[in-house]
Amino acid sequence: MEKTDDAKADGAKAREVLVIGGNRYFGKRLIERLLKAGDRVTVLNRGSSPPPPGAIHLVADRDDERSLMTALGTRTFDVVVDQVCYTPRQATTALRVFTGRTRRYVMTSTVEVYEYEDSIAPVRETDVDPLTVPVDLALPWDDPQFLESHYGEGKRQAEAVFAAAGASGLPYACVRVAHVLGGDDDFTGRLAHYADRIRTGEPIAVPSPNCPATYIHVEEIADFLFWTVGEDFTGPVNAASHQPLTTEELCEAVAALVPGGKAVFQEVEVGEVSPFAFRRRYPMDNSRAVRLGFRFGSARRWLGRAVAETLGASGSGKGV
């Protein structure tokens, strides 16, 4: 049977999926997976870049409720994947707009919701219960500097908004994403930071103590989000590869691409430290996702490949 607009190649009904933002890095990969699976994908953003071919493009400012309503019209969806919900205000607007329009809402959250934890044992979803997180809509969430310095808090409060409303009509899941590595389109520059210092011999500033953290490959988190679209669990879920990594392990993988490269570390008590250097321990426990049926890889197995993808074979960082 030929594939039609209403059916996938296997005969199943095509899902209507809306992706808000997410037009680069692992969001782009998620959209590609959805399209390949035969889903009907709509991408909503401010028009800064078009979605991959095959997706419907809606242009709106997600902070402007009227703009959202106008762009959406009468459309309804099986699943909404919100890649750019950073504040409780944005979550509150999304609730008003999408309650009754979708059977499931998936918010991309972050490991940084655990930034106040310091635990030898990997942190579980219950360690930050969104139902217990206070929400303050009066904070200056529109101030870019405030938002940048309160990234984890913004995500915590956004989760709290969805959690409080979850029992009243909008089933939701919040995917707490570990630190993402890999791909030649990593735009963060964090691995390039290490490559530059290893190449020049400049010390790499780390805190004392310097704690390990959890990571996930860019392709694996795209797989995880795609899998989540097809599931029906609710609430927060940790998404992280097995085995936390130390800064030393990251730098060892970078140094392997820099001829004669060697990492030199400098411990600092206060002040700014290098990316992926953490004073607190909050590696994530991924056992809930495993019980639900997702199979993660091992971070140590893909680390070298991820670093090579981003920095290139010479460790130049030109792919960043």
Short mmCIF file of C-alpha atoms in Angstrom, two decimals:
data_model
loop_
_atom_site.label_atom_id
_atom_site.label_comp_id
_atom_site.label_asym_id
_atom_site.label_seq_id
_atom_site.Cartn_x
_atom_site.Cartn_y
_atom_site.Cartn_z
CA MET A 1 0.00 0.00 0.00
CA GLU A 2 1.32 3.44 -0.87
CA LYS A 3 1.91 5.81 1.95
CA THR A 4 -0.69 8.57 2.13
CA ASP A 5 -0.99 11.77 4.13
CA ASP A 6 -3.01 9.88 6.74
CA ALA A 7 -1.04 6.65 7.09
CA LYS A 8 2.51 5.50 7.65
CA ALA A 9 4.15 2.90 5.46
CA ASP A 10 3.23 0.16 7.96
CA GLY A 11 -0.44 1.12 7.84
CA ALA A 12 -0.52 2.88 11.20
CA LYS A 13 -2.19 6.26 11.43
CA ALA A 14 0.28 9.10 11.08
CA ARG A 15 0.73 11.09 14.29
CA GLU A 16 0.24 14.83 14.35
CA VAL A 17 3.31 16.18 16.15
CA LEU A 18 4.12 19.81 16.89
CA VAL A 19 7.71 20.74 17.73
CA ILE A 20 8.16 24.18 19.28
CA GLY A 21 11.63 25.53 18.49
CA GLY A 22 14.26 22.84 18.22
CA ASN A 23 15.44 23.60 14.73
CA ARG A 24 19.10 22.91 15.46
CA TYR A 25 21.30 20.32 17.15
CA PHE A 26 19.28 17.46 18.68
CA GLY A 27 15.96 19.18 17.95
CA LYS A 28 16.77 19.05 14.24
CA ARG A 29 17.58 15.35 14.57
CA LEU A 30 14.30 14.71 16.37
CA ILE A 31 12.34 16.34 13.54
CA GLU A 32 14.19 14.22 10.98
CA ARG A 33 13.34 11.04 12.90
CA LEU A 34 9.66 11.97 13.12
CA LEU A 35 9.45 12.69 9.41
CA LYS A 36 11.26 9.46 8.54
CA ALA A 37 8.73 7.56 10.67
CA GLY A 38 5.89 9.01 8.61
CA ASP A 39 4.58 11.42 11.21
CA ARG A 40 3.02 14.70 10.15
CA VAL A 41 5.31 17.26 11.73
CA THR A 42 4.62 20.93 12.33
CA VAL A 43 7.47 23.15 13.50
CA LEU A 44 6.70 26.43 15.24
CA ASN A 45 9.36 29.07 15.67
CA ARG A 46 9.92 32.79 15.18
CA GLY A 47 10.90 32.31 11.54
CA SER A 48 14.65 32.55 12.05
CA SER A 49 15.22 29.32 10.13
CA PRO A 50 13.03 26.95 8.12
CA PRO A 51 12.40 23.38 9.28
CA PRO A 52 13.66 20.35 7.35
CA PRO A 53 11.82 19.60 4.08
CA GLY A 54 8.56 17.81 4.67
CA ALA A 55 7.59 19.66 7.85
CA ILE A 56 4.89 22.31 8.07
CA HIS A 57 6.24 25.66 9.24
CA LEU A 58 4.32 27.99 11.55
CA VAL A 59 5.78 31.35 12.55
CA ALA A 60 4.93 32.80 15.95
CA ASP A 61 6.52 34.19 19.11
CA ARG A 62 5.93 31.57 21.77
CA ASP A 63 5.98 34.32 24.43
CA ASP A 64 3.01 36.04 22.76
CA GLU A 65 -0.21 34.14 23.47
CA ARG A 66 -2.19 35.92 20.76
CA SER A 67 0.55 35.22 18.22
CA LEU A 68 0.49 31.54 19.17
CA MET A 69 -3.29 31.28 18.92
CA THR A 70 -3.33 33.01 15.54
CA ALA A 71 -0.61 30.77 14.10
CA LEU A 72 -2.20 27.56 15.37
CA GLY A 73 -5.74 28.35 14.26
CA THR A 74 -7.89 25.27 14.84
CA ARG A 75 -5.03 22.75 14.66
CA THR A 76 -4.86 19.92 17.17
CA PHE A 77 -2.03 17.48 17.83
CA ASP A 78 -1.35 14.05 19.24
CA VAL A 79 1.88 15.23 20.85
CA VAL A 80 3.56 18.60 21.40
CA VAL A 81 7.34 18.61 22.00
CA ASP A 82 8.40 21.92 23.54
CA GLN A 83 12.14 22.39 23.01
CA VAL A 84 12.31 26.02 24.16
CA CYS A 85 10.31 26.33 27.38
CA TYR A 86 12.65 28.09 29.80
CA THR A 87 10.38 29.88 32.28
CA PRO A 88 7.18 29.41 34.28
CA ARG A 89 5.61 32.25 32.29
CA GLN A 90 6.18 30.35 29.05
CA ALA A 91 4.78 27.20 30.63
CA THR A 92 1.70 29.07 31.85
CA THR A 93 1.06 30.44 28.36
CA ALA A 94 1.55 26.98 26.86
CA LEU A 95 -1.00 25.53 29.26
CA ARG A 96 -3.64 28.03 28.22
CA VAL A 97 -2.95 27.54 24.52
CA PHE A 98 -2.54 23.76 24.34
CA THR A 99 -4.93 22.34 26.93
CA GLY A 100 -7.58 20.68 24.78
CA ARG A 101 -5.36 20.79 21.66
CA THR A 102 -3.07 17.84 22.43
CA ARG A 103 -3.29 14.54 24.25
CA ARG A 104 0.33 14.76 25.45
CA TYR A 105 2.85 17.54 26.15
CA VAL A 106 6.58 16.81 26.27
CA MET A 107 8.83 19.51 27.69
CA THR A 108 12.59 19.30 27.17
CA SER A 109 14.09 20.03 30.57
CA THR A 110 17.65 19.75 31.88
CA VAL A 111 20.02 18.10 34.34
CA GLU A 112 20.46 21.61 35.76
CA VAL A 113 17.20 21.23 37.69
CA TYR A 114 19.47 19.32 40.10
CA GLU A 115 22.05 22.10 40.41
CA TYR A 116 21.43 22.44 44.17
CA GLU A 117 21.91 18.72 44.80
CA ASP A 118 25.19 17.25 46.06
CA SER A 119 24.82 13.50 46.27
CA ILE A 120 27.27 10.61 46.00
CA ALA A 121 24.37 8.48 44.79
CA PRO A 122 22.99 9.40 41.33
CA VAL A 123 20.01 11.73 41.65
CA ARG A 124 16.54 10.39 40.90
CA GLU A 125 13.54 12.25 39.52
CA THR A 126 12.00 12.29 42.99
CA ASP A 127 14.94 14.32 44.33
CA VAL A 128 13.40 17.35 42.59
CA ASP A 129 9.64 16.83 42.70
CA PRO A 130 8.05 19.58 40.55
CA LEU A 131 4.91 19.46 42.69
CA THR A 132 6.97 20.86 45.60
CA VAL A 133 8.74 23.61 43.62
CA PRO A 134 7.36 27.12 44.32
CA VAL A 135 6.53 29.20 41.26
CA ASP A 136 7.19 32.95 41.10
CA LEU A 137 5.86 34.53 37.92
CA ALA A 138 6.91 37.99 39.13
CA LEU A 139 10.63 37.31 38.77
CA PRO A 140 12.29 39.12 35.83
CA TRP A 141 12.08 36.16 33.45
CA ASP A 142 12.15 38.49 30.43
CA ASP A 143 15.62 39.77 31.39
CA PRO A 144 18.17 37.74 29.35
CA GLN A 145 20.89 38.11 31.98
CA PHE A 146 18.58 36.97 34.77
CA LEU A 147 17.37 34.04 32.68
CA GLU A 148 20.91 32.95 31.80
CA SER A 149 21.99 32.97 35.45
CA HIS A 150 18.78 31.21 36.56
CA TYR A 151 18.56 28.60 33.81
CA GLY A 152 18.03 25.65 36.15
CA GLU A 153 15.54 27.57 38.27
CA GLY A 154 13.54 28.58 35.21
CA LYS A 155 13.30 24.95 34.10
CA ARG A 156 12.35 23.81 37.62
CA GLN A 157 9.53 26.32 37.80
CA ALA A 158 8.35 25.54 34.26
CA GLU A 159 8.15 21.86 35.23
CA ALA A 160 6.20 22.88 38.34
CA VAL A 161 3.58 24.68 36.24
CA PHE A 162 2.96 21.59 34.10
CA ALA A 163 2.98 19.29 37.14
CA ALA A 164 0.37 21.36 38.97
CA ALA A 165 -1.90 21.23 35.92
CA GLY A 166 -1.15 17.64 34.93
CA ALA A 167 -4.01 16.14 36.89
CA SER A 168 -6.50 18.58 35.41
CA GLY A 169 -6.35 17.85 31.72
CA LEU A 170 -2.88 18.07 30.12
CA PRO A 171 -0.78 14.89 30.48
CA TYR A 172 2.85 15.96 30.44
CA ALA A 173 6.38 14.57 30.54
CA CYS A 174 9.53 16.55 31.33
CA VAL A 175 12.71 15.05 29.84
CA ARG A 176 15.65 16.05 32.02
CA VAL A 177 18.47 16.00 29.49
CA ALA A 178 22.06 15.31 30.56
CA HIS A 179 24.91 17.40 29.13
CA VAL A 180 24.90 16.75 25.38
CA LEU A 181 28.05 15.97 23.38
CA GLY A 182 28.79 15.08 19.78
CA GLY A 183 27.97 16.18 16.27
CA ASP A 184 29.77 18.59 13.99
CA ASP A 185 27.05 21.18 14.67
CA ASP A 186 27.66 21.53 18.42
CA PHE A 187 27.29 25.29 18.74
CA THR A 188 28.35 25.65 22.40
CA GLY A 189 32.12 25.90 21.98
CA ARG A 190 32.70 24.01 25.23
CA LEU A 191 34.93 21.29 23.80
CA ALA A 192 36.79 23.91 21.76
CA HIS A 193 37.57 25.64 25.08
CA TYR A 194 39.48 22.55 26.17
CA ALA A 195 41.14 22.06 22.78
CA ASP A 196 42.46 25.64 22.82
CA ARG A 197 44.00 25.25 26.27
CA ILE A 198 45.46 21.84 25.59
CA ARG A 199 47.01 23.13 22.37
CA THR A 200 48.56 26.19 24.05
CA GLY A 201 49.35 24.63 27.42
CA GLU A 202 47.16 27.16 29.22
CA PRO A 203 45.85 25.77 32.52
CA ILE A 204 42.28 24.50 32.66
CA ALA A 205 40.49 25.97 35.66
CA VAL A 206 38.57 23.39 37.73
CA PRO A 207 36.96 23.62 41.15
CA SER A 208 38.13 21.76 44.22
CA PRO A 209 36.66 19.20 44.43
CA ASN A 210 35.88 18.66 40.74
CA CYS A 211 32.92 16.30 40.46
CA PRO A 212 31.88 13.94 37.62
CA ALA A 213 28.67 14.51 35.68
CA THR A 214 26.30 12.69 33.34
CA TYR A 215 26.30 13.07 29.57
CA ILE A 216 24.37 11.88 26.53
CA HIS A 217 25.29 11.74 22.85
CA VAL A 218 23.40 14.08 20.53
CA GLU A 219 22.03 11.14 18.51
CA GLU A 220 20.97 9.30 21.66
CA ILE A 221 18.95 12.20 23.04
CA ALA A 222 17.25 12.57 19.65
CA ASP A 223 16.42 8.86 19.85
CA PHE A 224 15.13 9.31 23.39
CA LEU A 225 12.82 12.19 22.52
CA PHE A 226 11.52 10.32 19.49
CA TRP A 227 10.82 7.32 21.74
CA THR A 228 9.10 9.57 24.29
CA VAL A 229 6.69 10.85 21.63
CA GLY A 230 5.36 7.32 21.26
CA GLU A 231 5.07 6.53 24.97
CA ASP A 232 2.40 7.53 27.49
CA PHE A 233 4.31 7.92 30.78
CA THR A 234 3.99 11.22 32.61
CA GLY A 235 6.11 13.33 34.92
CA PRO A 236 9.87 13.92 34.93
CA VAL A 237 12.31 11.39 33.47
CA ASN A 238 16.11 11.48 33.42
CA ALA A 239 17.80 10.99 30.04
CA ALA A 240 21.49 10.17 30.40
CA SER A 241 23.94 7.61 29.05
CA HIS A 242 25.33 5.09 31.48
CA GLN A 243 28.50 6.03 33.41
CA PRO A 244 29.31 9.60 34.47
CA LEU A 245 32.42 11.27 33.07
CA THR A 246 35.07 13.40 34.76
CA THR A 247 36.65 16.56 33.34
CA GLU A 248 39.87 14.59 33.13
CA GLU A 249 38.24 11.97 30.90
CA LEU A 250 36.83 14.68 28.62
CA CYS A 251 40.22 16.34 28.35
CA GLU A 252 41.95 13.02 27.70
CA ALA A 253 39.64 12.47 24.72
CA VAL A 254 40.34 16.00 23.45
CA ALA A 255 44.10 15.66 23.97
CA ALA A 256 44.11 12.49 21.86
CA LEU A 257 43.26 14.70 18.85
CA VAL A 258 45.88 17.38 19.57
CA PRO A 259 49.42 16.34 18.57
CA GLY A 260 51.56 16.41 21.70
CA GLY A 261 48.59 17.73 23.64
CA LYS A 262 48.43 17.44 27.41
CA ALA A 263 45.88 18.86 29.80
CA VAL A 264 47.15 21.02 32.65
CA PHE A 265 44.66 21.60 35.45
CA GLN A 266 44.54 24.44 37.93
CA GLU A 267 42.27 24.12 40.96
CA VAL A 268 40.47 27.30 41.98
CA GLU A 269 38.53 27.86 45.19
CA VAL A 270 36.33 30.67 43.88
CA GLY A 271 35.57 32.27 40.54
CA GLU A 272 34.82 31.01 37.06
CA VAL A 273 35.79 27.49 36.06
CA SER A 274 35.92 25.68 32.74
CA PRO A 275 32.83 24.16 31.09
CA PHE A 276 31.86 20.72 32.38
CA ALA A 277 33.64 21.32 35.70
CA PHE A 278 31.29 21.02 38.68
CA ARG A 279 31.55 21.73 42.40
CA ARG A 280 28.51 19.62 43.19
CA ARG A 281 27.76 15.95 42.53
CA TYR A 282 24.51 15.39 40.66
CA PRO A 283 24.97 12.61 38.10
CA MET A 284 21.54 11.38 37.06
CA ASP A 285 19.99 8.01 37.79
CA ASN A 286 18.45 6.80 34.51
CA SER A 287 16.72 3.72 35.94
CA ARG A 288 13.17 5.06 35.44
CA ALA A 289 13.71 5.41 31.69
CA VAL A 290 15.33 1.96 31.57
CA ARG A 291 12.33 0.42 33.37
CA LEU A 292 10.04 2.15 30.88
CA GLY A 293 11.90 0.43 28.05
CA PHE A 294 14.67 2.71 26.74
CA ARG A 295 18.18 1.30 26.30
CA PHE A 296 21.03 3.75 26.85
CA GLY A 297 24.60 3.40 25.66
CA SER A 298 27.76 3.89 27.67
CA ALA A 299 29.26 7.39 27.68
CA ARG A 300 32.80 6.02 27.82
CA ARG A 301 32.19 4.03 24.65
CA TRP A 302 31.01 6.97 22.55
CA LEU A 303 33.10 9.78 24.11
CA GLY A 304 36.04 9.58 21.69
CA ARG A 305 33.70 9.54 18.69
CA ALA A 306 31.71 12.49 20.05
CA VAL A 307 34.82 14.61 20.56
CA ALA A 308 36.12 13.76 17.08
CA GLU A 309 32.76 14.67 15.54
CA THR A 310 32.78 18.11 17.14
CA LEU A 311 36.45 19.03 16.93
CA GLY A 312 37.42 17.21 13.76
CA ALA A 313 40.31 14.78 13.38
CA SER A 314 42.86 17.52 14.09
CA GLY A 315 41.14 18.80 17.20
CA SER A 316 40.84 22.24 15.60
CA GLY A 317 37.31 22.88 16.81
CA LYS A 318 36.29 24.20 13.40
CA GLY A 319 33.13 22.13 13.55
CA VAL A 320 31.84 24.14 16.51
#
